């Protein structure tokens, strides 16, 4: 292990993170190479607490459904519901609501907010679309909420349709959510006559929202305004996603992956308007490079949410990739010494923060080999991405989660 590689490793804390960056970012993105490991989520929780206390961060955004995330935000900000209800209904992926670390995050945020004025309260956001790898949600919730908001505040003659028209065009929700549509475009309703009309109506509703902005921002609270803008983004995004689920061209999955990350990016840009936020998701969604995935019809490649946000925010976006040494309970053992993970595994620390660009410079004459994962659920660090990464959070050994 070269001494100068050892010298790149530091303690994981806000002061060290900020020392790697040209300016304090509005979005500090912390990636993870796998989901469901509480060792990584505990580290995230600790860093978020420190960012709150030392750097004035007030929001955490995670890779979960942006609509269900409103349930968690309502709980942590105002105590609406219970912790159990927030965990059951506020997360979109089963490994999220079952996680002890996620539960502790929500519990701590509620306790922190208790008795504080609204301006000092912590906020929670899901920034993923209402999507899974196997299906997409019905646009009903977002579309009808958008319509209801406008119907209560603008002249009825300006509305492009009635609530009854939306209900008729939407039909049964299981038409939209059928898992068969992901594998078979013919099973999707996204290009039906009703879906095409809904896309036009959703566009008109968002246009009306924009046109009435001067009136609406004075007639409603900032939180309600932010929420209805989320409804608009989600309704149009979901209808666009369903449209391309019905596509039969070779570019179908590339489009769907790109649309998902585009929805993520727009939600993150909205989060950034609140002030500094910690963002947590898979490395592949937060990196500045294109994302790639091997799917049933072959490889697909698209621009990640991090790449899209970084292109707009510049230095106001920062990305820390997390790399892992071992996940022994998933068959991921000690990394080969000629990989980035192998070099870092030789360090004495259980976890550390590494200057990624300094590491890349050190390894310029000895390009590390890509690590191969024996488990599909873990994505090793890509050595070619070091120069586009602000820092690497390295965790030597992931322990088995207790949840």
Tab-separated table of C-alpha atoms in Angstrom:
chain	number	residue	atom	x	y	z
A	1	UNK	CA	0.000	0.000	0.000
A	2	UNK	CA	1.671	3.259	-1.088
A	3	UNK	CA	2.014	5.789	1.728
A	4	UNK	CA	0.322	8.550	-0.277
A	5	UNK	CA	-2.807	6.379	-0.668
A	6	UNK	CA	-2.907	6.002	3.087
A	7	UNK	CA	-2.618	9.773	3.374
A	8	UNK	CA	-5.831	10.275	1.386
A	9	UNK	CA	-7.998	8.627	4.091
A	10	UNK	CA	-9.668	10.818	6.713
A	11	UNK	CA	-12.420	10.692	9.313
A	12	UNK	CA	-15.994	10.864	7.991
A	13	UNK	CA	-17.434	14.125	9.334
A	14	UNK	CA	-18.832	17.406	7.951
A	15	UNK	CA	-15.599	19.356	8.379
A	16	UNK	CA	-13.636	16.811	6.336
A	17	UNK	CA	-16.370	16.621	3.704
A	18	UNK	CA	-16.479	20.392	3.302
A	19	UNK	CA	-12.698	20.438	3.077
A	20	UNK	CA	-12.887	18.398	-0.127
A	21	UNK	CA	-15.319	20.811	-1.782
A	22	UNK	CA	-14.911	24.255	-3.355
A	23	UNK	CA	-18.071	25.515	-1.648
A	24	UNK	CA	-20.810	24.338	0.700
A	25	UNK	CA	-23.230	22.415	-1.564
A	26	UNK	CA	-26.989	22.855	-1.562
A	27	UNK	CA	-27.240	19.146	-2.327
A	28	UNK	CA	-24.701	16.828	-0.728
A	29	UNK	CA	-25.303	13.419	-2.305
A	30	UNK	CA	-24.198	10.296	-0.436
A	31	UNK	CA	-24.435	7.182	-2.570
A	32	UNK	CA	-24.541	3.527	-1.581
A	33	UNK	CA	-23.480	0.496	-3.651
A	34	UNK	CA	-26.311	-1.714	-2.370
A	35	UNK	CA	-29.647	-1.321	-0.620
A	36	UNK	CA	-30.782	-2.658	2.722
A	37	UNK	CA	-27.524	-2.566	4.695
A	38	UNK	CA	-28.060	-0.842	8.034
A	39	UNK	CA	-24.295	-0.344	8.437
A	40	UNK	CA	-24.491	2.166	5.600
A	41	UNK	CA	-27.733	3.705	6.820
A	42	UNK	CA	-26.343	4.153	10.338
A	43	UNK	CA	-23.418	6.063	8.830
A	44	UNK	CA	-25.875	8.180	6.815
A	45	UNK	CA	-27.888	8.936	9.950
A	46	UNK	CA	-24.784	9.966	11.866
A	47	UNK	CA	-23.579	12.226	9.072
A	48	UNK	CA	-27.012	13.829	8.727
A	49	UNK	CA	-27.168	14.585	12.456
A	50	UNK	CA	-23.742	16.200	12.252
A	51	UNK	CA	-24.704	18.214	9.172
A	52	UNK	CA	-27.803	19.457	10.988
A	53	UNK	CA	-25.860	20.470	14.091
A	54	UNK	CA	-22.695	21.812	12.461
A	55	UNK	CA	-23.653	23.005	8.961
A	56	UNK	CA	-27.312	24.013	9.210
A	57	UNK	CA	-28.701	21.280	6.943
A	58	UNK	CA	-32.450	20.873	7.375
A	59	UNK	CA	-33.610	18.292	4.798
A	60	UNK	CA	-32.826	14.694	3.977
A	61	UNK	CA	-34.001	13.250	0.645
A	62	UNK	CA	-33.875	9.522	-0.006
A	63	UNK	CA	-34.509	7.161	-2.918
A	64	UNK	CA	-38.150	6.513	-2.096
A	65	UNK	CA	-41.545	7.426	-3.573
A	66	UNK	CA	-41.984	11.207	-3.567
A	67	UNK	CA	-45.712	10.869	-2.876
A	68	UNK	CA	-45.545	8.420	0.028
A	69	UNK	CA	-42.661	10.466	1.438
A	70	UNK	CA	-45.196	13.175	2.253
A	71	UNK	CA	-46.529	10.868	4.992
A	72	UNK	CA	-43.117	10.814	6.672
A	73	UNK	CA	-42.667	14.561	6.252
A	74	UNK	CA	-46.050	15.226	7.870
A	75	UNK	CA	-45.081	12.997	10.793
A	76	UNK	CA	-41.634	14.470	11.443
A	77	UNK	CA	-42.733	18.097	11.010
A	78	UNK	CA	-46.083	18.094	12.815
A	79	UNK	CA	-46.538	14.720	14.492
A	80	UNK	CA	-49.350	13.656	12.144
A	81	UNK	CA	-50.037	9.952	12.680
A	82	UNK	CA	-47.671	7.618	14.499
A	83	UNK	CA	-44.153	6.347	13.927
A	84	UNK	CA	-45.515	2.935	12.966
A	85	UNK	CA	-47.861	4.515	10.408
A	86	UNK	CA	-45.084	6.664	8.970
A	87	UNK	CA	-42.869	3.611	8.528
A	88	UNK	CA	-45.642	1.480	7.026
A	89	UNK	CA	-47.037	4.039	4.604
A	90	UNK	CA	-44.189	6.493	4.030
A	91	UNK	CA	-41.646	4.355	2.141
A	92	UNK	CA	-41.957	2.711	-1.250
A	93	UNK	CA	-39.480	-0.174	-1.015
A	94	UNK	CA	-39.824	-3.046	1.432
A	95	UNK	CA	-36.207	-2.847	2.592
A	96	UNK	CA	-36.757	0.811	3.502
A	97	UNK	CA	-39.763	0.530	5.821
A	98	UNK	CA	-38.374	-2.621	7.455
A	99	UNK	CA	-35.035	-0.985	8.215
A	100	UNK	CA	-34.184	-0.305	11.867
A	101	UNK	CA	-31.864	2.499	10.727
A	102	UNK	CA	-34.621	4.199	8.721
A	103	UNK	CA	-36.951	3.901	11.700
A	104	UNK	CA	-34.329	5.514	13.925
A	105	UNK	CA	-33.865	8.341	11.405
A	106	UNK	CA	-37.594	9.132	11.406
A	107	UNK	CA	-37.829	8.834	15.208
A	108	UNK	CA	-34.867	11.187	15.702
A	109	UNK	CA	-36.185	13.758	13.237
A	110	UNK	CA	-39.557	13.853	15.023
A	111	UNK	CA	-37.864	14.224	18.415
A	112	UNK	CA	-35.603	16.994	17.078
A	113	UNK	CA	-38.561	18.920	15.652
A	114	UNK	CA	-40.738	18.652	18.748
A	115	UNK	CA	-41.282	22.161	20.126
A	116	UNK	CA	-39.224	23.928	17.463
A	117	UNK	CA	-40.599	26.717	15.254
A	118	UNK	CA	-41.449	25.745	11.661
A	119	UNK	CA	-38.408	27.571	10.273
A	120	UNK	CA	-36.043	25.333	12.270
A	121	UNK	CA	-37.731	21.982	11.702
A	122	UNK	CA	-36.116	19.169	9.767
A	123	UNK	CA	-37.827	18.010	6.565
A	124	UNK	CA	-38.021	14.611	4.895
A	125	UNK	CA	-38.434	14.017	1.160
A	126	UNK	CA	-38.687	11.002	-1.065
A	127	UNK	CA	-37.287	11.988	-4.457
A	128	UNK	CA	-37.944	8.866	-6.525
A	129	UNK	CA	-40.996	8.676	-8.730
A	130	UNK	CA	-43.864	6.367	-7.688
A	131	UNK	CA	-42.073	3.584	-9.549
A	132	UNK	CA	-40.652	0.124	-8.981
A	133	UNK	CA	-38.523	-2.036	-11.248
A	134	UNK	CA	-41.600	-4.206	-11.791
A	135	UNK	CA	-44.347	-1.597	-12.257
A	136	UNK	CA	-45.391	2.043	-12.039
A	137	UNK	CA	-48.172	3.552	-9.949
A	138	UNK	CA	-51.442	4.904	-11.260
A	139	UNK	CA	-51.339	8.667	-11.878
A	140	UNK	CA	-54.630	9.007	-9.979
A	141	UNK	CA	-53.341	10.339	-6.657
A	142	UNK	CA	-51.139	13.080	-8.110
A	143	UNK	CA	-53.535	14.046	-10.913
A	144	UNK	CA	-56.661	14.275	-8.770
A	145	UNK	CA	-54.826	16.157	-6.014
A	146	UNK	CA	-53.577	18.678	-8.588
A	147	UNK	CA	-57.100	19.132	-9.959
A	148	UNK	CA	-58.631	19.478	-6.474
A	149	UNK	CA	-56.108	22.161	-5.507
A	150	UNK	CA	-56.884	24.213	-8.612
A	151	UNK	CA	-60.643	23.668	-8.416
A	152	UNK	CA	-60.652	25.203	-4.937
A	153	UNK	CA	-58.709	28.310	-5.969
A	154	UNK	CA	-59.348	29.315	-9.586
A	155	UNK	CA	-62.388	30.090	-11.724
A	156	UNK	CA	-64.106	26.843	-12.735
A	157	UNK	CA	-64.263	28.034	-16.338
A	158	UNK	CA	-60.445	27.868	-16.498
A	159	UNK	CA	-60.266	24.190	-15.594
A	160	UNK	CA	-59.740	21.940	-18.648
A	161	UNK	CA	-62.000	19.203	-17.229
A	162	UNK	CA	-64.049	18.098	-14.251
A	163	UNK	CA	-63.005	15.671	-11.537
A	164	UNK	CA	-65.579	13.231	-12.927
A	165	UNK	CA	-63.879	13.313	-16.323
A	166	UNK	CA	-60.540	12.471	-14.738
A	167	UNK	CA	-62.091	9.598	-12.807
A	168	UNK	CA	-63.690	8.180	-15.950
A	169	UNK	CA	-60.476	8.396	-17.978
A	170	UNK	CA	-58.347	6.916	-15.193
A	171	UNK	CA	-60.564	3.874	-14.729
A	172	UNK	CA	-59.452	1.125	-12.366
A	173	UNK	CA	-55.999	1.626	-10.871
A	174	UNK	CA	-54.960	-1.990	-11.478
A	175	UNK	CA	-55.024	-1.239	-15.219
A	176	UNK	CA	-52.038	1.039	-14.608
A	177	UNK	CA	-50.129	-1.010	-12.050
A	178	UNK	CA	-50.104	-4.428	-13.729
A	179	UNK	CA	-46.569	-5.927	-13.414
A	180	UNK	CA	-47.101	-7.654	-16.790
A	181	UNK	CA	-46.725	-4.279	-18.514
A	182	UNK	CA	-43.037	-3.992	-17.621
A	183	UNK	CA	-42.142	-7.091	-19.633
A	184	UNK	CA	-44.863	-6.846	-22.274
A	185	UNK	CA	-45.637	-3.408	-23.788
A	186	UNK	CA	-48.949	-4.741	-25.083
A	187	UNK	CA	-50.140	-5.032	-21.467
A	188	UNK	CA	-49.655	-1.304	-20.836
A	189	UNK	CA	-52.528	1.192	-21.022
A	190	UNK	CA	-50.097	4.061	-21.471
A	191	UNK	CA	-50.907	4.685	-25.149
A	192	UNK	CA	-54.647	4.078	-24.943
A	193	UNK	CA	-57.023	6.826	-26.042
A	194	UNK	CA	-57.830	7.563	-22.394
A	195	UNK	CA	-54.170	7.815	-21.405
A	196	UNK	CA	-53.406	10.137	-24.323
A	197	UNK	CA	-56.260	12.429	-23.276
A	198	UNK	CA	-55.044	12.372	-19.672
A	199	UNK	CA	-51.574	13.486	-20.793
A	200	UNK	CA	-53.096	16.523	-22.500
A	201	UNK	CA	-55.268	17.339	-19.490
A	202	UNK	CA	-52.345	16.986	-17.088
A	203	UNK	CA	-50.313	19.335	-19.252
A	204	UNK	CA	-53.182	21.845	-19.257
A	205	UNK	CA	-53.555	21.616	-15.473
A	206	UNK	CA	-49.842	22.291	-14.950
A	207	UNK	CA	-50.003	25.164	-17.426
A	208	UNK	CA	-52.936	26.609	-15.467
A	209	UNK	CA	-50.942	26.258	-12.263
A	210	UNK	CA	-48.091	28.212	-13.864
A	211	UNK	CA	-50.409	30.867	-15.280
A	212	UNK	CA	-52.040	31.444	-11.889
A	213	UNK	CA	-48.775	31.570	-9.920
A	214	UNK	CA	-49.063	35.226	-8.751
A	215	UNK	CA	-52.488	34.529	-7.269
A	216	UNK	CA	-51.781	31.060	-5.912
A	217	UNK	CA	-48.551	31.809	-4.056
A	218	UNK	CA	-50.333	34.503	-2.058
A	219	UNK	CA	-53.456	32.385	-1.483
A	220	UNK	CA	-51.684	29.348	-0.064
A	221	UNK	CA	-48.816	28.412	2.232
A	222	UNK	CA	-45.319	27.718	0.927
A	223	UNK	CA	-45.660	24.057	1.933
A	224	UNK	CA	-48.936	23.702	0.028
A	225	UNK	CA	-47.407	25.410	-3.001
A	226	UNK	CA	-44.397	23.093	-2.940
A	227	UNK	CA	-46.721	20.123	-2.606
A	228	UNK	CA	-48.965	21.010	-5.541
A	229	UNK	CA	-45.910	21.562	-7.718
A	230	UNK	CA	-44.869	18.032	-6.742
A	231	UNK	CA	-48.318	16.781	-7.764
A	232	UNK	CA	-47.898	18.416	-11.156
A	233	UNK	CA	-44.408	16.989	-11.758
A	234	UNK	CA	-45.526	13.533	-10.664
A	235	UNK	CA	-48.734	13.443	-12.704
A	236	UNK	CA	-47.037	14.469	-15.948
A	237	UNK	CA	-43.998	12.294	-15.236
A	238	UNK	CA	-46.053	9.182	-14.518
A	239	UNK	CA	-48.217	9.631	-17.612
A	240	UNK	CA	-45.090	10.059	-19.722
A	241	UNK	CA	-43.571	6.936	-18.127
A	242	UNK	CA	-46.709	4.879	-18.795
A	243	UNK	CA	-46.757	6.107	-22.397
A	244	UNK	CA	-43.287	4.722	-22.990
A	245	UNK	CA	-44.071	1.494	-21.148
A	246	UNK	CA	-46.341	0.790	-24.126
A	247	UNK	CA	-43.499	1.432	-26.585
A	248	UNK	CA	-42.227	-1.493	-28.658
A	249	UNK	CA	-38.987	0.035	-29.982
A	250	UNK	CA	-35.496	-1.188	-28.963
A	251	UNK	CA	-35.014	2.052	-26.980
A	252	UNK	CA	-37.933	1.301	-24.636
A	253	UNK	CA	-35.970	0.423	-21.474
A	254	UNK	CA	-33.394	3.152	-22.085
A	255	UNK	CA	-36.247	5.667	-22.203
A	256	UNK	CA	-37.874	4.275	-19.053
A	257	UNK	CA	-34.635	4.351	-17.056
A	258	UNK	CA	-33.907	7.877	-18.268
A	259	UNK	CA	-37.423	9.049	-17.415
A	260	UNK	CA	-37.132	7.712	-13.875
A	261	UNK	CA	-33.873	9.561	-13.268
A	262	UNK	CA	-35.293	12.678	-14.878
A	263	UNK	CA	-38.183	12.603	-12.386
A	264	UNK	CA	-35.625	12.164	-9.601
A	265	UNK	CA	-33.612	15.131	-10.862
A	266	UNK	CA	-36.607	17.466	-10.968
A	267	UNK	CA	-37.546	16.467	-7.424
A	268	UNK	CA	-33.994	17.096	-6.234
A	269	UNK	CA	-33.903	20.525	-7.832
A	270	UNK	CA	-37.115	21.323	-5.956
A	271	UNK	CA	-35.560	20.078	-2.692
A	272	UNK	CA	-32.552	22.329	-3.307
A	273	UNK	CA	-34.760	25.420	-3.168
A	274	UNK	CA	-35.413	24.750	0.549
A	275	UNK	CA	-31.762	25.078	1.484
A	276	UNK	CA	-28.918	22.600	2.079
A	277	UNK	CA	-29.990	18.947	1.959
A	278	UNK	CA	-28.390	15.538	2.294
A	279	UNK	CA	-29.415	13.182	-0.519
A	280	UNK	CA	-29.141	9.409	-0.149
A	281	UNK	CA	-29.615	6.854	-2.925
A	282	UNK	CA	-27.786	4.237	-4.929
A	283	UNK	CA	-24.460	5.423	-6.359
A	284	UNK	CA	-25.793	4.829	-9.873
A	285	UNK	CA	-28.518	7.460	-9.410
A	286	UNK	CA	-26.196	10.097	-7.930
A	287	UNK	CA	-23.005	9.790	-9.999
A	288	UNK	CA	-22.077	12.410	-12.578
A	289	UNK	CA	-21.466	9.815	-15.268
A	290	UNK	CA	-24.023	7.882	-17.274
A	291	UNK	CA	-25.609	4.908	-15.555
A	292	UNK	CA	-25.583	1.458	-17.129
A	293	UNK	CA	-27.534	-1.718	-16.464
A	294	UNK	CA	-27.677	-5.148	-18.046
A	295	UNK	CA	-31.326	-5.949	-18.698
A	296	UNK	CA	-33.166	-8.826	-20.351
A	297	UNK	CA	-32.914	-7.278	-23.828
A	298	UNK	CA	-29.280	-6.199	-23.392
A	299	UNK	CA	-27.346	-3.277	-21.850
A	300	UNK	CA	-28.990	0.123	-21.383
A	301	UNK	CA	-27.299	3.454	-20.711
A	302	UNK	CA	-28.762	6.780	-19.564
A	303	UNK	CA	-27.866	9.990	-17.732
A	304	UNK	CA	-28.265	9.640	-13.983
A	305	UNK	CA	-30.184	12.064	-11.764
A	306	UNK	CA	-26.854	13.202	-10.320
A	307	UNK	CA	-25.516	14.019	-13.769
A	308	UNK	CA	-28.650	16.010	-14.601
A	309	UNK	CA	-28.623	17.933	-11.314
A	310	UNK	CA	-24.874	18.553	-11.424
A	311	UNK	CA	-25.221	20.022	-14.920
A	312	UNK	CA	-27.632	22.619	-13.507
A	313	UNK	CA	-26.233	23.289	-10.040
A	314	UNK	CA	-22.505	23.052	-10.719
A	315	UNK	CA	-20.544	23.388	-7.477
A	316	UNK	CA	-23.805	23.489	-5.504
A	317	UNK	CA	-23.990	19.708	-6.096
A	318	UNK	CA	-21.461	17.350	-4.506
A	319	UNK	CA	-21.246	13.572	-4.711
A	320	UNK	CA	-19.731	11.136	-2.235
A	321	UNK	CA	-19.758	7.535	-3.452
A	322	UNK	CA	-19.803	4.786	-0.848
A	323	UNK	CA	-17.589	1.760	-1.482
A	324	UNK	CA	-17.661	-1.489	0.483
A	325	UNK	CA	-15.005	-4.022	1.379
A	326	UNK	CA	-17.110	-7.039	2.314
A	327	UNK	CA	-20.750	-8.063	2.647
A	328	UNK	CA	-19.986	-11.567	3.836
A	329	UNK	CA	-23.621	-12.494	4.534
A	330	UNK	CA	-24.235	-11.941	0.797
A	331	UNK	CA	-21.134	-13.777	-0.368
A	332	UNK	CA	-19.067	-10.637	-1.050
A	333	UNK	CA	-15.696	-11.439	0.509
A	334	UNK	CA	-12.355	-9.627	0.766
A	335	UNK	CA	-11.768	-7.590	-2.417
A	336	UNK	CA	-8.807	-8.387	-4.691
A	337	UNK	CA	-5.815	-6.151	-3.853
A	338	UNK	CA	-5.598	-4.710	-7.385
A	339	UNK	CA	-9.095	-3.120	-7.146
A	340	UNK	CA	-9.966	0.248	-5.592
A	341	UNK	CA	-11.819	-1.586	-2.835
A	342	UNK	CA	-8.813	-3.836	-2.313
A	343	UNK	CA	-6.450	-0.873	-1.934
A	344	UNK	CA	-8.782	0.773	0.560
A	345	UNK	CA	-9.398	-2.484	2.427
A	346	UNK	CA	-5.739	-2.479	3.442
A	347	UNK	CA	-6.295	0.757	5.369
A	348	UNK	CA	-6.615	0.337	9.152
A	349	UNK	CA	-9.874	2.271	9.525
A	350	UNK	CA	-13.250	0.511	9.584
A	351	UNK	CA	-14.625	3.507	7.710
A	352	UNK	CA	-13.018	6.580	6.225
A	353	UNK	CA	-13.457	9.424	3.743
A	354	UNK	CA	-11.088	9.406	0.774
A	355	UNK	CA	-10.309	12.285	-1.580
A	356	UNK	CA	-11.374	10.589	-4.840
A	357	UNK	CA	-9.484	12.890	-7.199
A	358	UNK	CA	-6.291	12.640	-5.142
A	359	UNK	CA	-6.661	8.871	-5.202
A	360	UNK	CA	-7.134	8.942	-8.981
A	361	UNK	CA	-3.953	10.998	-9.349
A	362	UNK	CA	-2.046	8.569	-7.157
A	363	UNK	CA	-3.237	5.625	-9.232
A	364	UNK	CA	-2.723	7.318	-12.605
A	365	UNK	CA	0.156	5.005	-13.538
A	366	UNK	CA	-1.459	1.863	-12.138
A	367	UNK	CA	-5.095	1.733	-13.188
A	368	UNK	CA	-7.022	-0.478	-10.745
A	369	UNK	CA	-8.900	-3.478	-12.068
A	370	UNK	CA	-12.707	-3.345	-11.931
A	371	UNK	CA	-14.048	-5.464	-9.091
A	372	UNK	CA	-16.458	-8.258	-10.016
A	373	UNK	CA	-19.425	-8.803	-7.726
A	374	UNK	CA	-20.588	-12.349	-6.987
A	375	UNK	CA	-23.950	-10.941	-5.849
A	376	UNK	CA	-26.331	-9.083	-8.162
A	377	UNK	CA	-27.421	-6.712	-5.387
A	378	UNK	CA	-24.009	-5.065	-4.974
A	379	UNK	CA	-22.390	-2.752	-7.526
A	380	UNK	CA	-18.636	-2.234	-7.055
A	381	UNK	CA	-17.043	1.164	-7.592
A	382	UNK	CA	-16.117	1.916	-11.197
A	383	UNK	CA	-12.443	3.035	-11.228
A	384	UNK	CA	-13.136	5.197	-14.300
A	385	UNK	CA	-15.514	7.350	-12.211
A	386	UNK	CA	-12.964	8.516	-9.634
A	387	UNK	CA	-12.300	11.888	-11.252
A	388	UNK	CA	-16.015	12.673	-11.380
A	389	UNK	CA	-16.476	11.903	-7.694
A	390	UNK	CA	-15.801	14.380	-4.889
A	391	UNK	CA	-15.088	11.772	-2.260
A	392	UNK	CA	-15.338	8.086	-1.420
A	393	UNK	CA	-16.833	6.948	1.852
A	394	UNK	CA	-15.260	3.532	2.417
A	395	UNK	CA	-16.816	1.004	4.793
A	396	UNK	CA	-14.576	-1.980	5.374
A	397	UNK	CA	-17.156	-4.585	6.429
A	398	UNK	CA	-20.941	-4.402	6.249
A	399	UNK	CA	-22.501	-6.264	9.156
A	400	UNK	CA	-25.734	-8.180	8.790
A	401	UNK	CA	-28.733	-5.906	9.446
A	402	UNK	CA	-30.770	-6.749	12.532
A	403	UNK	CA	-34.117	-5.566	11.159
